[in-house]
XYZ file of C-alpha atoms in Angstrom:
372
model
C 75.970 54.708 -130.382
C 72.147 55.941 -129.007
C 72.030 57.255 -125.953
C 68.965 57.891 -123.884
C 68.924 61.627 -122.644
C 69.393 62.353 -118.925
C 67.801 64.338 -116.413
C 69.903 66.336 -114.160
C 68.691 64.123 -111.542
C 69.558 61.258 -112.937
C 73.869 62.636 -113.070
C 75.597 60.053 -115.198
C 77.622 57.270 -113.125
C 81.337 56.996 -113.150
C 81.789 53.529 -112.154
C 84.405 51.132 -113.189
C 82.678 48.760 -115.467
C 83.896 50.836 -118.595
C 86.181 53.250 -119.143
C 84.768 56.945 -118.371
C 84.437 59.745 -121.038
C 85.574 63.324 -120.972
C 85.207 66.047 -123.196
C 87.903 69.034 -122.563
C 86.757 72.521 -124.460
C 89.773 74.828 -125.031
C 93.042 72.758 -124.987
C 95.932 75.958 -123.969
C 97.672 75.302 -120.638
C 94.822 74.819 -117.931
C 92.538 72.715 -120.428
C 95.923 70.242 -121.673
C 96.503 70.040 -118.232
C 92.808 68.984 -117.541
C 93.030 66.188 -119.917
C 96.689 65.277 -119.187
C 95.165 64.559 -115.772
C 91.980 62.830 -116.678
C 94.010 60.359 -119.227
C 96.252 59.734 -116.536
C 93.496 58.703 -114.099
C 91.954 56.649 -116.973
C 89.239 58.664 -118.832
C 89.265 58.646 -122.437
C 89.380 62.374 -123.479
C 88.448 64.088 -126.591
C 89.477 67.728 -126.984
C 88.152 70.352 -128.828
C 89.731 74.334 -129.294
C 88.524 77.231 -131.690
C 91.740 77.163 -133.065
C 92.506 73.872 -134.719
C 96.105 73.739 -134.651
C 95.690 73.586 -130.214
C 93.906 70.817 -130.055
C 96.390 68.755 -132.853
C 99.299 69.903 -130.673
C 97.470 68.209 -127.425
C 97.176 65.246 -129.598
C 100.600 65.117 -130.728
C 101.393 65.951 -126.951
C 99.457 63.299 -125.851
C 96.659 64.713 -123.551
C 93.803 63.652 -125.556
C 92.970 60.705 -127.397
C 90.575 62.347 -130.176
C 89.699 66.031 -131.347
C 86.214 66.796 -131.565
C 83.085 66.403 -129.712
C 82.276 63.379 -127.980
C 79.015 62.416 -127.453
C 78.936 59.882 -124.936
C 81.036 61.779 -122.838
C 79.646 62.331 -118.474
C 82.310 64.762 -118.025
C 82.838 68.438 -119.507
C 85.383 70.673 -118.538
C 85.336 74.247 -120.252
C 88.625 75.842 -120.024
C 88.515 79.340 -122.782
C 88.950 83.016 -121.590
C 86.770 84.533 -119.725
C 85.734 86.579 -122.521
C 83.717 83.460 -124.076
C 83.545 81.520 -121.060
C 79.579 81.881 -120.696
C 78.739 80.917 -124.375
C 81.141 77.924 -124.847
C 79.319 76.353 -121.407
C 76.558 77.419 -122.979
C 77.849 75.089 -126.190
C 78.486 72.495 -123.927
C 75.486 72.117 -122.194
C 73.536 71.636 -125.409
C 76.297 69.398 -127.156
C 75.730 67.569 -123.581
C 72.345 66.958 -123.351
C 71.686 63.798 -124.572
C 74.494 62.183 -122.124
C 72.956 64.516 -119.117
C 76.405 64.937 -118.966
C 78.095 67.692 -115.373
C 79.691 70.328 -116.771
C 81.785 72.523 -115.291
C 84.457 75.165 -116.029
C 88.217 76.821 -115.009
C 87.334 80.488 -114.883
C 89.167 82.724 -112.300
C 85.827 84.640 -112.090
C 83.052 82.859 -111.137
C 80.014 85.342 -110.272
C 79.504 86.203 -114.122
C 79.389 82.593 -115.280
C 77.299 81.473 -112.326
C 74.661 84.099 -112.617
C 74.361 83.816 -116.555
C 74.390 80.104 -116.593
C 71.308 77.976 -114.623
C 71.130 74.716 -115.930
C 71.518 72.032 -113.029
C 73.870 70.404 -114.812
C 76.612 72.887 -114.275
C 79.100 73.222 -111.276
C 81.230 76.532 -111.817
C 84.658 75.620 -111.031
C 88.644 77.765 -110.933
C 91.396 75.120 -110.501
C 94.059 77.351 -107.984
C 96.860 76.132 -110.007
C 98.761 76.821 -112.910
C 102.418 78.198 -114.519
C 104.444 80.586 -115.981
C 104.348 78.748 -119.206
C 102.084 79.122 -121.593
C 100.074 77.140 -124.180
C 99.383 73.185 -124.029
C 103.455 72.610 -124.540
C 103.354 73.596 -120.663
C 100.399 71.183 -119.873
C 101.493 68.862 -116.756
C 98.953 65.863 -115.430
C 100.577 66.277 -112.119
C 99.094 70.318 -111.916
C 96.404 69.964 -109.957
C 97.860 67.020 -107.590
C 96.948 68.746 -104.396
C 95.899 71.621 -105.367
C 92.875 73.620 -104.546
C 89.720 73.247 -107.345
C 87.196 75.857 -105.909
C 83.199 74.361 -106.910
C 80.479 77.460 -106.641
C 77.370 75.578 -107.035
C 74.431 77.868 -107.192
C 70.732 77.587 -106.445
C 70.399 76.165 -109.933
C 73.141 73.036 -109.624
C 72.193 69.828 -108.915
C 73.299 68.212 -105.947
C 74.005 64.868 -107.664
C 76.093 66.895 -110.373
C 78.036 68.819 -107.823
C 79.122 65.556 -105.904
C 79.797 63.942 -109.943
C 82.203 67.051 -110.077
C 83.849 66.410 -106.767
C 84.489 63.038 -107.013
C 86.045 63.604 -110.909
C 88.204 66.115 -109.210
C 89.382 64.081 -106.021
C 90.492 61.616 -108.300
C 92.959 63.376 -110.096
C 94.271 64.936 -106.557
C 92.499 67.984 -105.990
C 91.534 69.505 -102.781
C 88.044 70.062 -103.885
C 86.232 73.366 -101.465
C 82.636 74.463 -101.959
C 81.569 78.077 -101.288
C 79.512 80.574 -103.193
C 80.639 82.277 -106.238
C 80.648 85.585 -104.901
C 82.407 84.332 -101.574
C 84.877 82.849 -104.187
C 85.589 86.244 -106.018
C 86.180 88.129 -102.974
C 88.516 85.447 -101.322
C 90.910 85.029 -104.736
C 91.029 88.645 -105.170
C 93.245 88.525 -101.435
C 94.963 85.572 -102.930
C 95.568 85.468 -106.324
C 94.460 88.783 -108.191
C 95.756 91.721 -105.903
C 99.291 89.369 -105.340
C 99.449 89.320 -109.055
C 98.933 93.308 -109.912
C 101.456 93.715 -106.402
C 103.897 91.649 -108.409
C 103.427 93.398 -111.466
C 103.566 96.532 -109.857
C 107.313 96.342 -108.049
C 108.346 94.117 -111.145
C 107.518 97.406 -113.053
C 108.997 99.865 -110.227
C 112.399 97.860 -110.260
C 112.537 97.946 -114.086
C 112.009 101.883 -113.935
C 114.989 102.245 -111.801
C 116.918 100.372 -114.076
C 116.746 102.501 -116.590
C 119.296 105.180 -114.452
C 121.111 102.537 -112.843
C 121.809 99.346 -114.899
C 123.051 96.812 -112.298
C 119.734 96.917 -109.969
C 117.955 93.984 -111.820
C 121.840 92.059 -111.821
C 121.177 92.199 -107.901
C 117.878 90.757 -107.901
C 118.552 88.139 -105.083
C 115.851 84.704 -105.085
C 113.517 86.745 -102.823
C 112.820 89.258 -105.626
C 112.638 86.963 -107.616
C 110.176 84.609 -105.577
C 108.442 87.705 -105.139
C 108.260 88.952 -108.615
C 107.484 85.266 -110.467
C 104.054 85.338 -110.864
C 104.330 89.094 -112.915
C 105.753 86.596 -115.929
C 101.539 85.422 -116.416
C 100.252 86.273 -119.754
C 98.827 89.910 -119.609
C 95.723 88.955 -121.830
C 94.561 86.634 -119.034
C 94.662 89.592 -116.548
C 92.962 92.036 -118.363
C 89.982 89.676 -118.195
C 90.318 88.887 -114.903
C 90.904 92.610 -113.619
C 87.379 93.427 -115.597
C 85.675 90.469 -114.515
C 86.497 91.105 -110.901
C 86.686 94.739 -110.787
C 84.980 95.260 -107.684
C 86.520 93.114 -105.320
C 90.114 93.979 -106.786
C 89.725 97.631 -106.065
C 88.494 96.991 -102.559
C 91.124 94.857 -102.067
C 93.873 97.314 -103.603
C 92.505 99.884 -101.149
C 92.915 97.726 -98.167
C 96.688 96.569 -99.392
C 97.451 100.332 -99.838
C 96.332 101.424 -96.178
C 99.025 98.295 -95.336
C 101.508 99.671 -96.939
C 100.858 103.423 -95.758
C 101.013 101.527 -92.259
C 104.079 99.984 -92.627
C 105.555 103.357 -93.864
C 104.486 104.972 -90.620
C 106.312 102.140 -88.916
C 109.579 102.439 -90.767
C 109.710 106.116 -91.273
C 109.612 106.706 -87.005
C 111.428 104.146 -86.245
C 109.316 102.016 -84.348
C 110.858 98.810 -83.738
C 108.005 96.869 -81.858
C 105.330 98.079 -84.771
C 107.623 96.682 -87.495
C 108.238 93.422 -85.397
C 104.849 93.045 -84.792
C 103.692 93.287 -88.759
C 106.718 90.309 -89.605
C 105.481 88.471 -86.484
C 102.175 88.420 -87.847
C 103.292 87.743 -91.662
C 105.510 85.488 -90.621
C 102.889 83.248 -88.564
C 100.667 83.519 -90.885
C 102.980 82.071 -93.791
C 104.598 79.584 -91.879
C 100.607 78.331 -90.904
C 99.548 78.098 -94.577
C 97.550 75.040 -94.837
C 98.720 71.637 -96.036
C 97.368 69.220 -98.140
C 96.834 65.563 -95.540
C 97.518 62.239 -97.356
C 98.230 59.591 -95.523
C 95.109 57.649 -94.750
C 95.796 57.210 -90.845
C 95.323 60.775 -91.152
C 91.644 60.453 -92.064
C 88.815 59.946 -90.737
C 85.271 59.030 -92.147
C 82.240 61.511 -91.452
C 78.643 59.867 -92.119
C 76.138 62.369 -92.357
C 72.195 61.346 -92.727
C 70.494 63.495 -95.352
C 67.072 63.958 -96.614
C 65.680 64.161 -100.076
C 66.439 67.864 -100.611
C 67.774 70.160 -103.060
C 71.175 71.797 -101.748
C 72.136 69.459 -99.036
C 75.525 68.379 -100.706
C 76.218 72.000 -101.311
C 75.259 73.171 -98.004
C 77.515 70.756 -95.741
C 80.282 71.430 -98.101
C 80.204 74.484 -97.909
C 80.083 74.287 -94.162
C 83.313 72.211 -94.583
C 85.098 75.140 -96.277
C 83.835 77.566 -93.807
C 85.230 75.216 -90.767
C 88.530 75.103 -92.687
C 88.385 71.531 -93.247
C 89.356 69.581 -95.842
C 87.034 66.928 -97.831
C 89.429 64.331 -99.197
C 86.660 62.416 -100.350
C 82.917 62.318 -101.062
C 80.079 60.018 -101.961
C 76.532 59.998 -101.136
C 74.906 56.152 -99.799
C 71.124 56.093 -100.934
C 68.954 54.456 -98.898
C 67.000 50.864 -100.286
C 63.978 52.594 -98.780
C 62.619 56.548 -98.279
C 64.080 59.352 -99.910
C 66.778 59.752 -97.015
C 70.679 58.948 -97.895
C 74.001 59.209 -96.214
C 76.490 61.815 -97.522
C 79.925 60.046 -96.324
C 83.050 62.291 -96.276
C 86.578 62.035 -95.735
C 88.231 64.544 -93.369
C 91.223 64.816 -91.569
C 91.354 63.737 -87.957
C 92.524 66.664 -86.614
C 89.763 68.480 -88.243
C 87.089 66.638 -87.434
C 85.712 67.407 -84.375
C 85.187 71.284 -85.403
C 83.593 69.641 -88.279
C 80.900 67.286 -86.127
C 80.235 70.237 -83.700
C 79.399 72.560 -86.823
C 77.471 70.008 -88.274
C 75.119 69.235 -85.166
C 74.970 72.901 -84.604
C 73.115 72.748 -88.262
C 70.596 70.243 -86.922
C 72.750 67.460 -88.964
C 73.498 63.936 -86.764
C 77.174 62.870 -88.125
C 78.918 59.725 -87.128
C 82.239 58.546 -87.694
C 83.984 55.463 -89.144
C 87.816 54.928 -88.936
C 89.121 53.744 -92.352
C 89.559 50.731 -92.916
């Protein structure tokens, strides 16, 4: 079927009149669970993976409906190894063109991608989810059901693509948060990278004292174990990620060991009130760890007038993620006349009046709407 190519400003619709297209590059455990997701949701997905015998198992698994490329498809999703991350989007943007299809991606590491890639079309992305298993046999359509999917637009992405990608991504359950890519690499190297190599590391330390006294691992009690669970990812991943990220994974390393050289001071003299402080802290912190808000009394709906300009989507997004707030929904309303819209987003209630104050302190006028 013909298609008439696309301009980035014209991002392709995902209305309901027929059923929506998605191609998934890369079908191991992240991309099958992409697809999983997307079939579940409705999409018709075609997967593609450099080795053939992937993308027939995610067909015999059921997360896509076709191998190969599909041209029609408005939705791309580029899940490989970092190591070929940049020239499979690459790939995809030009397999793309003709459908002006978003593109966007599941690296950990997002300032490479972001800075080698500029076409409008494409909205780096890194799902915060995932599993111990590996391959597509481990794919699960329920994986990214309220989790985090980070979106670094850059000065390049289109603001009609990037709200495409967020509203793909809210469908199948994501908590979709905007920020910079290099914002993003510091931040996951705190949460994700450093816990990881931490993991890894007393994994490795408890396994050393094995070897001279056999029954230590038999003792390993659930909060070892909790502890220790993530030090079961596949190494290959991590040696990508560890070069991709070097920088902010050393820094980070640093700051962890001054922690720990702190809370060695604490225990070694003794002091009681020091070490109570540190677990008051810890403890606080964990027990404050956000939450995902779903029932719909719980939301409210933020209008926010816009003009005609490049970055505005990305820019009160991003504002969103720096208030701590989190968009459950997004769309923009176009106005019949002018170049002005109406970005409409879905926030908590109890969020929303940091949100309104940090949007008028922006110059932005936001009003609200109780849903209906």
């Amino acid at each position: 079927m013909a298609t008439e190519p696309r301009t980035a400003a014209q991002a392709p619709s995902f209305g309901a009149d027929e059923v929506p297209r998605a191609q998934v590059v890369g079908t191991g455990l992240i991309g099958g669970s992409v697809a999983a997701a997307l079939r579940k949701s409705g999409w018709h997905v075609t997967g593609r993976d450099a080795i053939d015998d992937h993308a027939q198992r995610a067909l015999r698994l059921g997360c896509l409906d076709a191998i190969g490329t599909d041209a029609d498809a408005t939705f791309w999703v580029v899940a490989v190894p970092a190591a070929c991350l940049a020239g499979e989007v690459g790939l995809a943007l030009a397999d793309s063109a003709a459908a002006g299809a978003v593109v966007t991606d599941t690296g950990s590491v997002k300032t490479p991608v972001a800075h080698d890639i500029s076409d409008p079309r494409f909205v780096p992305g890194h799902p915060m989810a995932g599993s111990e298993q590996e391959g597509v046999e481990g794919a699960n359509p329920d994986m990214f059901a309220g989790a985090v999917w980070t979106l670094t637009p850059t000065g390049s992405t289109d603001d009609e693509a990037l709200r495409a990608c967020q509203t793909v991504l809210a469908g199948i359950g994501s908590d979709v948060v905007t920020m910079t890519p290099e914002r993003h690499d510091a931040l996951v190297a705190v949460v994700s990278h450093v816990p990881h190599l931490a993991a890894a590391s007393l994994m490795c330390l408890a396994d050393d004292r094995a070897l001279d006294d056999a029954p230590l691992l038999r003792l390993a009690a659930g909060g070892f174990r909790d502890m220790t669970r993530i030090a079961a990812g596949h190494p290959g991943i991590w040696l990508d990620i560890c070069g991709e990220n070097r920088d902010a994974i050393v820094t980070v390393l640093d700051e962890l060991s001054e922690r720990l050289d702190q809370v060695r001071e604490v225990v070694a003299h003794g002091d009681r009130e020091g070490l109570r402080t540190v677990l008051t802290q810890a403890r606080r912190a964990r027990t404050n760890l956000p939450s995902r808000y779903v029932r719909p009394q719980e939301l409210l709906e933020v209008r926010v007038p816009i003009p005609d300009r490049k970055g505005q989507i990305a820019a009160i997004t991003m504002l969103a993620a720096d208030c701590d707030v989190n968009v459950a929904d997004i769309e923009v309303a176009h106005s019949p006349e002018g170049a002005d819209g109406v970005l409409v987003l879905v926030v908590a209630r109890t969020e929303a009046q940091r949100f309104l104050a940090a949007l008028a302190g922006q110059g932005y006028h936001p009003t609200t709407r109780d849903l209906a």
